[in-house]
Structures are given as C-alpha cells and as structure tokens.
Coordinates of C-alpha atoms and ligand atoms in Angstrom, one line a residue:
Chain A
M227 CA 0.0 0.0 0.0
I228 CA 1.3 3.4 -1.0
E229 CA -0.2 6.3 0.9
F230 CA 0.1 10.1 0.2
E231 CA -0.8 12.3 3.1
S232 CA -1.1 16.0 2.2
V233 CA 2.0 15.8 0.0
T234 CA 3.2 19.0 -1.5
K235 CA 6.2 19.5 -3.8
R236 CA 7.6 23.0 -4.5
Y237 CA 10.6 23.1 -6.8
D238 CA 13.5 25.4 -6.1
D239 CA 12.2 27.9 -8.7
G240 CA 9.0 28.2 -6.7
T241 CA 6.8 26.0 -9.1
V242 CA 4.3 24.1 -7.0
A243 CA 4.1 20.8 -8.9
V244 CA 2.0 18.9 -6.4
D245 CA -0.3 20.5 -3.9
G246 CA -1.7 18.8 -0.8
L247 CA -2.1 15.4 -2.5
S248 CA -3.7 12.7 -0.4
L249 CA -4.6 9.3 -1.8
V250 CA -4.0 5.6 -1.2
A251 CA -2.8 3.1 -3.8
A252 CA -4.2 -0.2 -2.5
N253 CA -2.2 -3.4 -2.6
G254 CA -2.6 -5.5 -5.7
E255 CA -4.4 -2.8 -7.6
I256 CA -3.6 -0.5 -10.5
T257 CA -3.9 3.1 -9.4
V258 CA -3.8 5.5 -12.3
L259 CA -2.7 9.1 -12.1
V260 CA -4.2 11.0 -15.1
G261 CA -4.3 14.6 -16.0
P262 CA -3.1 17.2 -18.5
S263 CA 0.6 17.9 -19.1
G264 CA 2.3 19.6 -16.2
C265 CA -0.2 18.7 -13.6
G266 CA 2.4 16.9 -11.5
K267 CA 2.0 13.2 -12.3
T268 CA 5.6 12.5 -12.9
T269 CA 6.6 14.5 -9.8
S270 CA 4.1 12.5 -7.7
L271 CA 5.4 9.2 -9.0
R272 CA 9.0 10.0 -8.5
M273 CA 8.5 11.1 -4.9
I274 CA 7.5 7.5 -4.2
N275 CA 10.9 6.1 -4.9
R276 CA 12.6 9.2 -3.5
T277 CA 14.2 10.3 -6.8
I278 CA 12.4 13.6 -6.0
D279 CA 12.1 14.7 -2.3
V280 CA 8.8 15.9 -0.9
T281 CA 8.6 19.4 0.4
S282 CA 5.9 18.7 3.0
G283 CA 3.6 15.9 3.9
T284 CA 4.5 12.2 4.0
I285 CA 4.5 9.2 1.7
S286 CA 4.4 5.8 3.3
V287 CA 4.9 2.4 1.8
D288 CA 3.1 -0.4 3.8
G289 CA 2.8 2.0 6.7
Q290 CA 6.4 3.0 6.8
D291 CA 7.3 6.6 6.1
I292 CA 9.7 6.5 3.1
A293 CA 11.7 9.4 4.5
S294 CA 13.1 7.0 7.2
T295 CA 14.2 4.3 4.7
D296 CA 17.4 4.0 2.7
A297 CA 16.7 5.5 -0.7
V298 CA 18.8 3.0 -2.7
T299 CA 17.3 0.0 -0.9
L300 CA 13.8 1.5 -1.4
R301 CA 14.4 1.9 -5.2
R302 CA 15.6 -1.7 -5.6
N303 CA 12.3 -2.8 -4.1
I304 CA 10.1 -0.8 -6.4
G305 CA 10.1 -1.6 -10.2
Y306 CA 10.2 1.4 -12.5
V307 CA 9.2 1.8 -16.1
I308 CA 9.4 5.0 -18.1
Q309 CA 8.2 6.3 -21.5
H310 CA 11.1 5.6 -23.7
A311 CA 12.1 2.5 -21.7
G312 CA 15.5 4.0 -20.9
L313 CA 17.3 0.8 -21.6
F314 CA 21.1 0.7 -21.3
P315 CA 22.4 0.9 -24.8
H316 CA 25.6 -0.9 -24.0
R317 CA 24.0 -4.0 -22.4
T318 CA 22.3 -6.9 -24.1
I319 CA 18.6 -7.4 -23.6
V320 CA 19.1 -10.2 -21.0
D321 CA 21.6 -8.1 -19.1
N322 CA 19.3 -5.1 -19.2
I323 CA 16.5 -7.2 -17.7
A324 CA 18.9 -8.5 -15.0
T325 CA 19.9 -5.0 -13.8
V326 CA 18.3 -5.1 -10.4
P327 CA 19.4 -8.7 -9.6
H328 CA 22.9 -7.6 -10.7
L329 CA 22.7 -4.7 -8.3
L330 CA 21.5 -7.0 -5.5
G331 CA 24.4 -9.3 -6.2
W332 CA 22.5 -12.4 -7.3
D333 CA 24.7 -15.0 -9.0
K334 CA 24.8 -14.7 -12.8
K335 CA 23.2 -17.9 -13.6
R336 CA 20.1 -17.2 -11.5
S337 CA 19.8 -13.6 -12.8
K338 CA 20.0 -14.9 -16.4
G339 CA 17.4 -17.6 -15.8
V340 CA 15.0 -15.1 -14.3
A341 CA 15.6 -12.7 -17.2
L342 CA 14.9 -15.3 -19.8
E343 CA 11.8 -16.4 -18.1
L344 CA 10.6 -12.8 -17.9
M345 CA 11.2 -12.3 -21.6
E346 CA 8.7 -15.1 -22.3
R347 CA 6.3 -13.7 -19.8
V348 CA 6.2 -10.3 -21.5
G349 CA 5.9 -11.8 -24.9
L350 CA 9.4 -11.5 -26.2
S351 CA 11.2 -14.3 -28.0
T352 CA 14.3 -15.4 -26.1
A353 CA 16.1 -15.3 -29.4
L354 CA 16.4 -11.6 -28.7
A355 CA 18.3 -12.1 -25.5
T356 CA 21.7 -11.3 -26.8
R357 CA 20.7 -8.4 -28.9
Y358 CA 21.2 -4.8 -28.0
P359 CA 18.4 -2.3 -27.4
A360 CA 19.1 -0.4 -30.6
Q361 CA 18.2 -3.6 -32.5
L362 CA 14.6 -3.8 -31.1
S363 CA 11.4 -2.0 -32.1
G364 CA 9.9 0.6 -29.8
G365 CA 7.2 -1.9 -28.6
Q366 CA 9.8 -4.6 -27.9
Q367 CA 11.9 -2.1 -26.0
Q368 CA 8.9 -1.2 -23.9
R369 CA 8.4 -4.9 -23.1
V370 CA 12.0 -5.2 -22.0
G371 CA 11.4 -2.1 -19.8
V372 CA 8.5 -4.0 -18.1
A373 CA 10.5 -7.2 -17.8
R374 CA 13.4 -5.2 -16.3
A375 CA 11.1 -3.6 -13.7
L376 CA 9.9 -7.1 -12.7
A377 CA 13.2 -8.8 -12.5
A378 CA 13.7 -8.8 -8.8
D379 CA 10.0 -9.5 -8.2
P380 CA 9.3 -6.2 -6.4
P381 CA 5.9 -6.0 -4.8
M382 CA 5.4 -2.5 -6.3
L383 CA 5.7 -1.0 -9.8
L384 CA 5.8 2.7 -10.8
M385 CA 5.0 3.3 -14.5
D386 CA 5.4 6.7 -16.2
E387 CA 3.5 6.7 -19.5
P388 CA 5.0 3.4 -20.4
F389 CA 2.9 2.9 -23.5
S390 CA 2.6 6.4 -24.9
A391 CA 5.6 6.4 -27.3
V392 CA 4.4 3.5 -29.4
D393 CA 1.7 3.5 -32.2
P394 CA -1.9 2.9 -31.2
V395 CA -2.1 -0.7 -32.4
V396 CA 1.0 -1.7 -30.5
R397 CA -0.2 0.3 -27.5
E398 CA -3.5 -1.6 -27.4
S399 CA -1.8 -5.0 -27.4
L400 CA 0.7 -3.8 -24.8
Q401 CA -2.2 -2.7 -22.6
D402 CA -4.0 -6.0 -23.0
E403 CA -0.9 -8.0 -22.1
F404 CA -0.2 -5.7 -19.2
L405 CA -3.6 -6.4 -17.8
R406 CA -3.2 -10.1 -18.3
L407 CA 0.2 -10.0 -16.6
Q408 CA -1.2 -8.0 -13.7
Q409 CA -3.9 -10.6 -13.3
E410 CA -1.2 -13.2 -12.8
L411 CA 1.1 -11.1 -10.7
G412 CA -1.2 -8.8 -8.6
K413 CA 1.4 -6.1 -8.1
T414 CA 0.7 -2.8 -6.4
I415 CA 1.0 -0.4 -9.4
V416 CA 1.0 3.3 -9.7
F417 CA 0.5 4.1 -13.4
V418 CA 0.8 7.6 -14.9
T419 CA -0.8 8.6 -18.2
H420 CA -2.3 11.7 -19.8
D421 CA -4.7 9.5 -21.8
I422 CA -8.1 9.2 -20.2
D423 CA -9.0 6.1 -22.3
E424 CA -5.9 4.3 -21.0
A425 CA -6.7 5.4 -17.5
I426 CA -10.2 4.0 -17.7
K427 CA -9.1 0.8 -19.4
L428 CA -6.3 0.0 -16.9
G429 CA -7.2 1.6 -13.6
D430 CA -8.8 -0.1 -10.7
Q431 CA -8.8 3.4 -9.2
V432 CA -8.2 6.6 -11.1
A433 CA -6.9 9.9 -9.7
V434 CA -7.7 12.8 -12.0
M435 CA -5.2 15.6 -11.3
Q436 CA -5.4 19.2 -12.5
V437 CA -2.7 21.8 -13.2
G438 CA -1.4 23.1 -10.0
G439 CA -1.0 19.6 -8.7
T440 CA -4.3 19.2 -7.0
L441 CA -6.5 16.1 -7.0
A442 CA -9.8 16.7 -8.8
Q443 CA -11.3 13.2 -8.2
F444 CA -10.2 9.8 -7.0
A445 CA -12.6 7.0 -7.9
P446 CA -13.0 3.8 -9.8
P447 CA -13.5 4.4 -13.6
A448 CA -17.2 3.7 -13.7
E449 CA -17.9 6.2 -11.0
L450 CA -15.7 8.8 -12.8
L451 CA -17.8 8.4 -15.9
S452 CA -21.2 8.3 -14.2
K453 CA -20.5 11.0 -11.5
P454 CA -17.7 13.3 -12.5
A455 CA -17.0 15.4 -9.4
N456 CA -16.8 18.8 -11.2
D457 CA -16.6 20.5 -14.6
F458 CA -12.9 19.9 -14.9
V459 CA -13.3 16.1 -14.6
A460 CA -16.4 16.1 -16.9
G461 CA -14.5 18.1 -19.5
F462 CA -11.4 16.0 -19.2
I463 CA -13.4 12.8 -19.7
G464 CA -14.9 14.3 -22.8
R465 CA -18.1 14.4 -24.8
D466 CA -18.1 10.8 -25.8
R467 CA -18.2 9.6 -22.2
G468 CA -21.7 8.2 -22.9
Y469 CA -20.2 5.6 -25.2
R470 CA -17.3 5.0 -22.8
G471 CA -19.8 4.6 -20.0
L472 CA -21.4 1.7 -21.9
S473 CA -18.4 -0.3 -20.8
F474 CA -19.5 -0.2 -17.3
V475 CA -23.2 -1.0 -17.6
G476 CA -24.1 -4.7 -17.6
A477 CA -26.1 -6.2 -20.5
E478 CA -28.4 -8.2 -18.2
G479 CA -31.3 -5.8 -18.2
L480 CA -31.7 -5.6 -22.0
P481 CA -35.1 -6.6 -23.4
V482 CA -33.8 -9.7 -25.3
H483 CA -36.6 -11.4 -27.3
E484 CA -37.2 -14.3 -29.6
R485 CA -36.9 -14.2 -33.3
S486 CA -37.2 -16.6 -36.3
T487 CA -34.6 -19.3 -36.4
V488 CA -34.0 -22.4 -38.5
A489 CA -31.6 -25.3 -37.9
V490 CA -28.7 -26.1 -40.2
G491 CA -29.9 -28.4 -43.0
A492 CA -33.6 -27.3 -42.8
S493 CA -35.7 -27.8 -45.9
E494 CA -36.8 -24.8 -48.0
D495 CA -40.3 -25.2 -46.7
D496 CA -39.1 -25.1 -43.1
V497 CA -37.3 -21.9 -43.9
R498 CA -40.3 -20.3 -45.6
Q499 CA -42.5 -21.2 -42.7
A500 CA -40.1 -20.0 -40.0
T501 CA -39.3 -16.7 -41.7
G502 CA -42.7 -15.4 -42.4
D503 CA -42.4 -11.7 -43.4
D504 CA -38.8 -11.3 -42.2
D505 CA -36.1 -10.9 -44.8
H506 CA -33.4 -12.6 -42.7
V507 CA -33.5 -15.7 -40.6
L508 CA -31.0 -16.8 -37.9
V509 CA -29.4 -20.2 -38.5
L510 CA -28.6 -22.4 -35.5
D511 CA -26.6 -25.6 -35.5
T512 CA -27.9 -28.8 -33.7
E513 CA -26.6 -27.5 -30.4
R514 CA -28.5 -24.3 -30.9
H515 CA -25.3 -22.3 -31.4
P516 CA -25.9 -19.4 -33.8
V517 CA -24.0 -20.0 -37.1
G518 CA -25.0 -17.0 -39.2
W519 CA -27.7 -14.9 -40.9
L520 CA -29.5 -16.2 -44.0
P521 CA -31.0 -13.5 -46.3
V522 CA -34.3 -14.8 -47.6
N523 CA -35.8 -12.4 -50.1
G524 CA -37.8 -14.9 -52.1
Q525 CA -35.3 -17.7 -52.1
A526 CA -35.1 -20.2 -49.3
D527 CA -31.8 -21.8 -50.4
I528 CA -29.8 -22.6 -47.2
S529 CA -26.5 -23.5 -48.8
P530 CA -23.6 -22.4 -46.4
E531 CA -22.1 -19.9 -48.9
R532 CA -25.2 -17.8 -48.7
L533 CA -24.9 -17.3 -44.9
L534 CA -23.9 -13.9 -43.7
A535 CA -21.4 -13.5 -40.9
L536 CA -22.9 -13.4 -37.4
G537 CA -20.8 -10.5 -36.2
T538 CA -20.0 -10.7 -32.5
T539 CA -22.4 -12.2 -30.0
F540 CA -22.8 -11.1 -26.3
T541 CA -23.8 -12.7 -23.1
P542 CA -25.9 -11.0 -20.4
A543 CA -22.8 -11.1 -18.2
Q544 CA -21.1 -8.7 -20.6
T545 CA -21.6 -4.9 -21.0
L546 CA -23.9 -2.7 -23.0
R547 CA -20.9 -1.8 -25.1
A548 CA -20.5 -5.5 -26.2
A549 CA -24.2 -5.6 -27.1
L550 CA -24.1 -2.3 -29.1
D551 CA -20.9 -3.5 -30.9
G552 CA -22.8 -6.7 -31.8
A553 CA -25.8 -4.8 -33.1
L554 CA -23.8 -2.4 -35.2
A555 CA -21.9 -5.3 -36.8
S556 CA -25.0 -7.3 -37.6
P557 CA -26.7 -7.2 -41.1
T558 CA -30.1 -6.9 -39.4
G559 CA -29.1 -4.4 -36.7
E560 CA -29.8 -7.0 -34.1
A561 CA -27.3 -8.2 -31.6
V562 CA -27.4 -11.9 -30.9
C563 CA -27.5 -12.9 -27.2
V564 CA -26.1 -16.3 -26.2
D565 CA -25.8 -18.0 -22.8
G566 CA -22.6 -19.0 -21.1
D567 CA -22.3 -22.1 -23.3
G568 CA -22.8 -20.1 -26.5
R569 CA -26.4 -21.3 -27.0
F570 CA -28.9 -18.9 -28.6
V571 CA -31.0 -16.9 -26.1
G572 CA -32.5 -14.1 -28.2
V573 CA -31.8 -10.9 -30.0
V574 CA -32.0 -7.2 -29.3
S575 CA -31.9 -4.4 -31.9
H576 CA -29.8 -1.2 -31.6
G577 CA -32.9 0.8 -31.3
E578 CA -33.9 -1.2 -28.3
I579 CA -30.5 -0.8 -26.8
A580 CA -30.7 3.0 -27.2
E581 CA -34.2 3.0 -25.6
H582 CA -33.0 0.9 -22.7
L583 CA -30.1 3.3 -22.2
Q584 CA -32.4 6.3 -22.0
T585 CA -34.7 4.7 -19.5
A586 CA -31.7 3.4 -17.5
G587 CA -30.2 6.9 -17.7
R588 CA -33.4 8.5 -16.4
Q589 CA -33.6 6.1 -13.5
A590 CA -30.0 6.7 -12.6
G591 CA -30.8 10.4 -12.6
Chain B
M97 CA 68.0 3.6 -51.1
D98 CA 70.9 1.7 -49.5
W99 CA 69.6 -1.7 -48.6
E100 CA 73.0 -2.7 -47.2
W101 CA 72.9 0.0 -44.6
I102 CA 69.5 -1.2 -43.6
S103 CA 70.5 -4.8 -43.2
S104 CA 73.6 -3.9 -41.2
N105 CA 71.7 -1.6 -38.9
T106 CA 68.6 -3.6 -38.2
G107 CA 69.6 -3.9 -34.5
E108 CA 69.8 -0.1 -34.1
I109 CA 66.7 0.5 -36.1
G110 CA 64.8 -2.0 -34.0
G111 CA 66.0 -0.4 -30.9
L112 CA 64.9 3.1 -32.0
L113 CA 61.5 1.7 -33.1
G114 CA 61.1 0.1 -29.6
D115 CA 62.0 3.5 -28.0
H116 CA 59.5 5.2 -30.2
I117 CA 56.7 2.9 -29.3
Y118 CA 57.6 3.2 -25.6
L119 CA 57.7 7.0 -25.7
A120 CA 54.4 7.2 -27.5
I121 CA 52.4 4.6 -25.6
V122 CA 53.3 5.5 -22.0
P123 CA 52.0 9.0 -22.3
I124 CA 48.8 7.8 -23.9
V125 CA 48.1 5.4 -21.0
A126 CA 49.1 8.0 -18.4
G127 CA 47.2 10.7 -20.2
L128 CA 44.1 8.5 -20.4
V129 CA 44.2 7.9 -16.6
V130 CA 44.6 11.6 -15.9
A131 CA 41.8 12.5 -18.3
L132 CA 39.4 9.9 -16.8
V133 CA 40.0 11.2 -13.3
V134 CA 39.9 14.9 -14.2
G135 CA 37.0 14.4 -16.6
A136 CA 34.9 12.5 -14.1
L137 CA 35.5 15.3 -11.6
G138 CA 34.6 17.9 -14.2
V139 CA 31.3 16.2 -14.9
R140 CA 30.5 15.5 -11.3
F141 CA 31.2 19.1 -10.2
P142 CA 30.0 21.3 -13.0
R143 CA 31.9 24.3 -11.5
L144 CA 35.1 22.6 -12.5
Y145 CA 34.1 22.2 -16.1
P146 CA 35.0 25.6 -17.5
P147 CA 38.5 25.8 -15.9
I148 CA 39.3 22.3 -17.1
V149 CA 38.3 23.2 -20.6
A150 CA 40.4 26.4 -20.5
L151 CA 43.4 24.7 -19.1
S152 CA 43.4 21.9 -21.5
S153 CA 43.0 24.3 -24.5
T154 CA 46.0 26.3 -23.2
F155 CA 48.2 23.3 -22.9
Y156 CA 47.3 22.2 -26.3
T157 CA 48.5 25.4 -27.9
I158 CA 52.1 25.3 -26.5
P159 CA 54.4 24.0 -29.3
S160 CA 55.7 20.5 -28.4
L161 CA 59.4 21.4 -28.8
A162 CA 59.0 24.3 -26.4
L163 CA 57.4 22.0 -23.9
F164 CA 60.2 19.5 -24.3
V165 CA 62.7 22.2 -23.7
I166 CA 61.1 24.0 -20.7
M167 CA 60.2 20.7 -19.0
P168 CA 63.6 20.1 -17.4
G169 CA 63.5 23.6 -15.9
L170 CA 60.0 22.9 -14.4
I171 CA 60.7 19.5 -13.0
S172 CA 64.5 19.7 -12.7
T173 CA 65.5 16.7 -14.8
Q174 CA 68.4 16.4 -17.3
I175 CA 67.6 17.9 -20.6
L176 CA 68.2 14.6 -22.4
D177 CA 66.1 12.6 -20.0
P178 CA 63.2 10.8 -21.9
I179 CA 61.0 11.5 -18.9
N180 CA 60.7 15.1 -20.3
V181 CA 59.1 13.8 -23.5
I182 CA 56.9 11.4 -21.6
I183 CA 55.6 14.1 -19.2
A184 CA 55.1 16.6 -22.0
L185 CA 53.2 14.1 -24.1
T186 CA 51.2 13.0 -21.2
I187 CA 50.0 16.6 -20.7
Y188 CA 49.1 16.8 -24.4
S189 CA 47.3 13.5 -24.4
A190 CA 45.4 14.3 -21.2
S191 CA 44.4 17.7 -22.6
L192 CA 43.1 16.2 -25.7
L193 CA 41.3 13.3 -24.1
V194 CA 39.7 15.2 -21.2
R195 CA 37.3 16.9 -23.6
N196 CA 36.3 13.6 -25.1
V197 CA 35.9 12.0 -21.7
M198 CA 33.7 14.8 -20.4
D199 CA 31.6 14.9 -23.6
G200 CA 31.4 11.1 -23.4
L201 CA 30.3 11.0 -19.8
R202 CA 27.6 13.5 -20.5
A203 CA 26.4 11.4 -23.5
T204 CA 24.2 9.2 -21.3
S205 CA 20.6 10.1 -22.1
P206 CA 18.3 11.6 -19.5
E207 CA 16.1 8.5 -19.8
V208 CA 19.0 6.2 -19.1
R209 CA 20.2 8.3 -16.2
Q210 CA 16.7 8.4 -14.7
S211 CA 16.2 4.6 -15.0
A212 CA 19.6 3.9 -13.5
L213 CA 18.8 6.2 -10.5
S214 CA 15.4 4.7 -10.1
M215 CA 16.6 1.1 -10.2
G216 CA 19.0 1.8 -7.3
Y217 CA 22.3 2.7 -8.8
T218 CA 24.7 4.6 -6.5
P219 CA 26.5 7.5 -8.3
I220 CA 29.9 5.8 -8.3
R221 CA 28.5 2.6 -9.6
Q222 CA 26.6 4.4 -12.3
L223 CA 29.7 6.2 -13.4
W224 CA 31.6 3.0 -13.6
E225 CA 29.0 0.7 -15.1
I226 CA 26.8 3.0 -17.1
D227 CA 28.4 6.4 -17.9
L228 CA 31.9 5.2 -18.6
P229 CA 30.9 2.4 -21.0
I230 CA 28.6 4.7 -22.8
A231 CA 31.5 7.3 -23.0
M232 CA 33.8 4.7 -24.7
P233 CA 33.1 5.5 -28.3
L234 CA 34.0 9.2 -27.8
V235 CA 37.0 8.2 -25.6
F236 CA 38.2 5.9 -28.4
A237 CA 37.8 8.7 -31.0
G238 CA 40.1 10.8 -28.8
L239 CA 42.5 8.0 -28.2
R240 CA 42.9 7.5 -32.0
V241 CA 43.8 11.2 -32.5
A242 CA 46.1 11.3 -29.5
T243 CA 47.9 8.1 -30.5
V244 CA 48.7 9.3 -34.0
A245 CA 49.6 12.7 -32.7
N246 CA 52.0 11.2 -30.1
I247 CA 53.7 9.0 -32.6
S248 CA 54.5 12.0 -34.8
M249 CA 55.5 14.2 -31.8
V250 CA 57.9 11.6 -30.4
S251 CA 59.9 12.2 -33.6
V252 CA 60.3 15.8 -32.6
G253 CA 61.8 14.6 -29.4
A254 CA 64.9 13.5 -31.4
L255 CA 65.8 17.2 -31.7
I256 CA 66.6 17.1 -28.0
G257 CA 68.1 13.7 -28.4
V258 CA 65.8 11.3 -26.6
G259 CA 65.8 8.4 -29.1
G260 CA 63.0 7.1 -31.2
L261 CA 62.7 7.0 -35.0
G262 CA 63.3 10.8 -35.1
E263 CA 67.0 10.0 -34.6
L264 CA 67.0 8.5 -38.0
F265 CA 65.8 11.8 -39.4
T266 CA 68.5 13.8 -37.7
Q267 CA 71.2 11.3 -38.7
G268 CA 70.0 11.4 -42.3
F269 CA 70.1 15.2 -42.4
Q270 CA 73.4 15.6 -40.7
R271 CA 75.1 13.1 -43.0
R272 CA 73.2 14.0 -46.2
F273 CA 72.4 10.3 -46.4
Y274 CA 68.7 9.8 -47.0
T275 CA 68.2 6.1 -46.4
P276 CA 67.8 6.4 -42.6
L277 CA 65.5 9.3 -43.2
L278 CA 63.3 7.3 -45.5
V279 CA 63.4 4.3 -43.1
G280 CA 62.4 6.5 -40.2
L281 CA 59.6 8.0 -42.2
V282 CA 58.2 4.7 -43.4
L283 CA 58.4 3.1 -40.0
S284 CA 56.7 5.9 -38.2
V285 CA 53.9 6.0 -40.8
L286 CA 53.4 2.2 -40.5
L287 CA 53.5 2.5 -36.7
A288 CA 50.8 5.1 -36.8
L289 CA 48.6 3.1 -39.1
L290 CA 49.1 -0.1 -37.1
A291 CA 48.3 1.6 -33.8
D292 CA 45.2 3.1 -35.2
A293 CA 44.1 -0.3 -36.6
L294 CA 44.7 -1.9 -33.3
L295 CA 42.6 0.8 -31.5
V296 CA 39.8 0.2 -34.0
L297 CA 39.8 -3.5 -33.3
L298 CA 39.9 -2.9 -29.6
Q299 CA 37.0 -0.6 -29.8
R300 CA 34.9 -3.0 -31.8
W301 CA 35.6 -5.7 -29.3
L302 CA 34.9 -3.5 -26.3
T303 CA 31.8 -1.7 -27.6
P304 CA 30.0 -4.0 -30.0
W305 CA 26.8 -2.1 -29.4
A306 CA 28.2 1.3 -30.5
R307 CA 27.9 0.6 -34.3
L308 CA 24.1 0.0 -33.8
V309 CA 23.4 3.3 -32.0
R310 CA 22.5 6.4 -34.1
Ligands
ATP211 N1 13.1 20.1 -11.9 C1 12.1 20.9 -11.9 N2 12.2 22.2 -11.6 C2 11.2 23.1 -11.7 N3 10.0 22.8 -12.1 C3 9.8 21.6 -12.5 C4 10.8 20.6 -12.4 N4 10.2 19.4 -12.9 C5 9.0 19.7 -13.2 N5 8.7 21.0 -12.9 C6 7.4 21.6 -13.1 O1 6.4 21.0 -12.2 C7 5.2 20.8 -12.9 C8 4.8 19.4 -12.9 O2 5.7 18.6 -13.7 P1 5.5 17.1 -13.9 O3 6.7 16.7 -14.7 O4 5.3 16.4 -12.6 O5 4.2 17.1 -14.8 P2 3.5 15.9 -15.5 O6 2.1 15.8 -15.0 O7 4.3 14.6 -15.4 O8 3.5 16.4 -17.0 P3 3.7 15.6 -18.4 O9 2.3 15.0 -18.7 O10 4.0 16.7 -19.4 O11 4.7 14.6 -18.2 C9 5.3 21.4 -14.2 O12 4.8 22.8 -14.2 C10 6.8 21.4 -14.5 O13 7.2 22.5 -15.3
MG212 MG1 5.4 13.4 -16.8

C-alpha cells in the first residue's frame, strides 16, 4: 500500500508541482494518475521512490514513512518503467533485464534464468536475449522495460507513460498484455498517463489531477464516468463519455426477445415457414449455437455460402458496449445474445439498446 | 636507397623503433588515466568544467618542442632525459582526451540516467557501469587522434636527443644520407597506421553495441 498524506512539492524555482495530494494506492491494484501535461503526475510518481524529495507531507509504503528508509534499498524494491524505456544501450537485452538482480548481487546464472523467463512472460522471444536495445522496435523495448522492472520480483511498480511512445495498435496490445500479466502477478501499481481512455481501461482506481498539482477526483473508472466530481473532470473525460460509459453497464437488463430461427440443414419449406415476413433468418446448429444470418428475399436456399457472418455475440454477463458493438456489426441491426455455453437466447436491436439506455439513464438520474 | 645500410643496422633501427613505441604509448596510457579522473570530476562538479576546458586548451596550444625544452626547468630533470618527453606528451594526451571524456560521460541520455537512478544505482557505480561504457566511443575517438599525434610528436623529441625514430631523421640530415631518413619516415607512418588499426579493433571488441546506435 502506498499512501500520500497532504503531499506538496515545491521546486527550487517556486513552481508548485503537487499541492496537498492525499490518496491511497491499494495493494494488488492499478492506481492510475491521469491529467493534463504539467499537472504533477511524474513528480508525484518520482516522490514515491525518492528520486524527488517531498517538500511537505508524508508518503508511506506499507505503513512506513519512506523518509526514514534508505533510498537506494527502497528503489531496488520498487520496479520502475518510463516512457522511452530508458534501456542501457551498451548492455544486451538479457543483461538489461537482469539489472536489479545484478545490483542486488545475485549470482549470474540465477539472474539470467530469471531474465529469460521474464522475456517469455512479457511476450518476447528469447532469441532476442543477446541483442542490444538499438536492435529492437519501440514496442519490444517497452516490453523489455517492463521485464526489467519485474526482474527482482518487487511488490510494487511505478510506470510513467510506459505505452505512450508506441503507435496505437501496439499500445493496445501492450495494454492488454499488461492487464493479463497483472492478473497473474497482482502487483501494487501506480501508473501515470495523460490518456483518459488508457486510465479507464487499466485503472482499478483513477486519480484525476489538474494543473497546480491538486487532486480533482479519486474514484473507480465507472464512478468517474457516471459521476464526474466537477466540470474539470467532466471536461477531461470528454463528450463521448456516454459511449465509454457503456463499458460499465451490464447487459443483463436488456429486453432480449425471440426471433425466427432455423436449424442447419432445414428444408426450403421449413425456412419459408419460419421466416414469415422477415427478410433474414438466424441459422442455428444442432446444439442451438448461432451460425449466421440467412438472407431470404424470395429464395429459401440454405447453402452455407449464402450465410452472412454473425458478427459478435454477447452474453448477459457482458456490457452494453458489447451488445451495441454486436448490433452495429449485424446485417439486421440485431445483436445476438447467447448464454454462457454459447447457446442462442434471443436478439436485441440497436434501437432497443438505445431505448434501454435512455430509461436506465433517467432512472440513474 | 641503401639496402646494405638497412641490413647492417637492423639492430639499431629496431632499438629506435622500440624506444619510439615506448615514448608514444606510456604518455597515452598515463594521459588517459589523468583524463578519466579529471573528466569525471569535471562532470560530477559542473563548476570545475570551465577551468578544465580552459586549461586543456591552453596546454594544447604550446608547441611541443617548447614544452620538451622547458620541461627540465620545471621538474629539474636532465635535458636529455626521456621523462621530459613522456611528461610533455602525457600533458598533451590528457588535454586532448579530457574533452572527449567529459563529452562522453555526458552522453548518457536523461532516460538512461533516470532509469539507472530509479533502479537503485549509486552515483559511483553508475559512473563505472553506465556512464563510462557509454562514453567509450568518444574516448576511443580521442585515443585514436592522440595516438597518431603522439607517434609523430615523439619524432620531434629527437631534436633534444631522446631516441625514437626521429633520430634516423637527424642522422640522415646531418650526413646528407637519405636512407635512414626514409626508413624512419616509413616506419613511423606504419607504426601510426598499425596503432590506429589496433585501436579500432579494440574498440569493436569492447563496444560491440556502438555501431548499432544512431
Ligand atoms: N526540476 C524541476 N524544476 C522546476 N520545475 C519543475 C521541475 N520538474 C517539473 N517541474 C514543473 O512541475 C510541474 C509538474 O511537472 P511534472 O513533470 O510532474 O508534470 P506531468 O504531469 O508529469 O506532465 P507531463 O504529462 O507533461 O509529463 C510542471 O509545471 C513542471 O514544469
Ligand atoms: Mg510526466
């Protein structure tokens, strides 16, 4: 647990970078610090490992005031990842990863073993082990940066915009893998970003900071979206927060209903009968798993090449966003709902999803 | 070209070549040590940086012969003592190298510095394990210049009679017999080329990463 208690940082030139910050980064959670440039995110992060000194207030790690610890020992116990990875250009990848074990004086074989294992963990081929950083792509370097931070298995990680220097596609996959890794490792992480989408995607708790170094709101992502504390937070989250908010509303309340279906291998008569006036019919296999949409318009030929893709399906356990994505991708504008085993439950159209949202929104106030 | 003279004097020529190598190499090594120490201080304490730069430029503008000649007066040695040449060239080498050492030590990027600090490097250890290796390409660039410069300046030392291939020049001039002169010239050029090639190989071996960067 990392606790800030009325922490203020005033630089020598008088700039107040952080002003009376109080928050708790809980164990095993990702706490995101987000805010515009210059709002004091990096300063806050670096005060935790004492690479910047606090002016007033205290920061404690697991209840112990960091001012009373040895700075070097503290740093070796807290992993650190920065934007451009900051890898050592003169060391091979495996040696870069083994930096903290090396500083701690582990024997070479053990450090190397740990480093190679971590390469696989973060999705790097061990064939890259003997390369130098300059021979890796930006995304690969960033993975090395994460592996290096994890090498001595520290309980805490500090990450300063670790994914913002790579292109959006790579960033997305780095984020996904980071979440998967965190699920396995359960580290206590303080993560800095200026990207609200990243904050919402990754954070268990999100601290929105504003210029001047004050805390505007500290809350889980869903609460941030549904109840922004003030205009600054609302503005920072942006106009499309409605769509973002869909990610936090469950799909279980949607008015899912029956619609015409046929089984794979049905005769033309069956199809005509089932379809009625509809111009598409949903095809299910023998286990009642949806297979695809069949356009009918006069013909009732059910040959597989005439099937249209199903798009994505959703389960009631997923979110409104999954349902809406499914509806938008479907040729009929209907999202297909399945149960946990993938069996057909019913459909819901995007019009019905929008209606549901409005009533739900009115109820929520 | 008098081949007979060469074959009957190989012993002497070899001896002079050995002297030459000795007189050029010792100041390079000593100069490098001085430059590393002074350079590290200049980077660690920024206030020392300007005076170090000023002093090293001043030393570098003194003509070598003048330095060879005034050295005995300064350190009270015999005028013919090779130590004069060694000390003078050490000063030159150090003056030349200290700039490269300081630039090299400051070549570590802010990201690398920050991650070294954040991972728990102490300043001394960072200097030794991070900054110094990263400085190596620039240090080697300086070493190559200083080595070639030293090999040619040792020849000047012959004017005050301290040995080395320069003696072959003076002999040749005095006796109007050009074979020794030519031999001295060829050998000192070959020596410079060979030393430079060795330094290049040494650098490739020590800093395999450097060719990948930039
Ligand atoms: N060493 C320093 N001396 C003086 N002022 C500083 C120093 N470092 C940062 N600042 C100032 O403190 C404020 C906060 O800086 P900080 O780097 O913590 O912001 P940030 O939120 O990380 O911004 P960014 O998103 O641009 O990285 C800024 O106004 C900055 O100019
Ligand atoms: Mg920052």
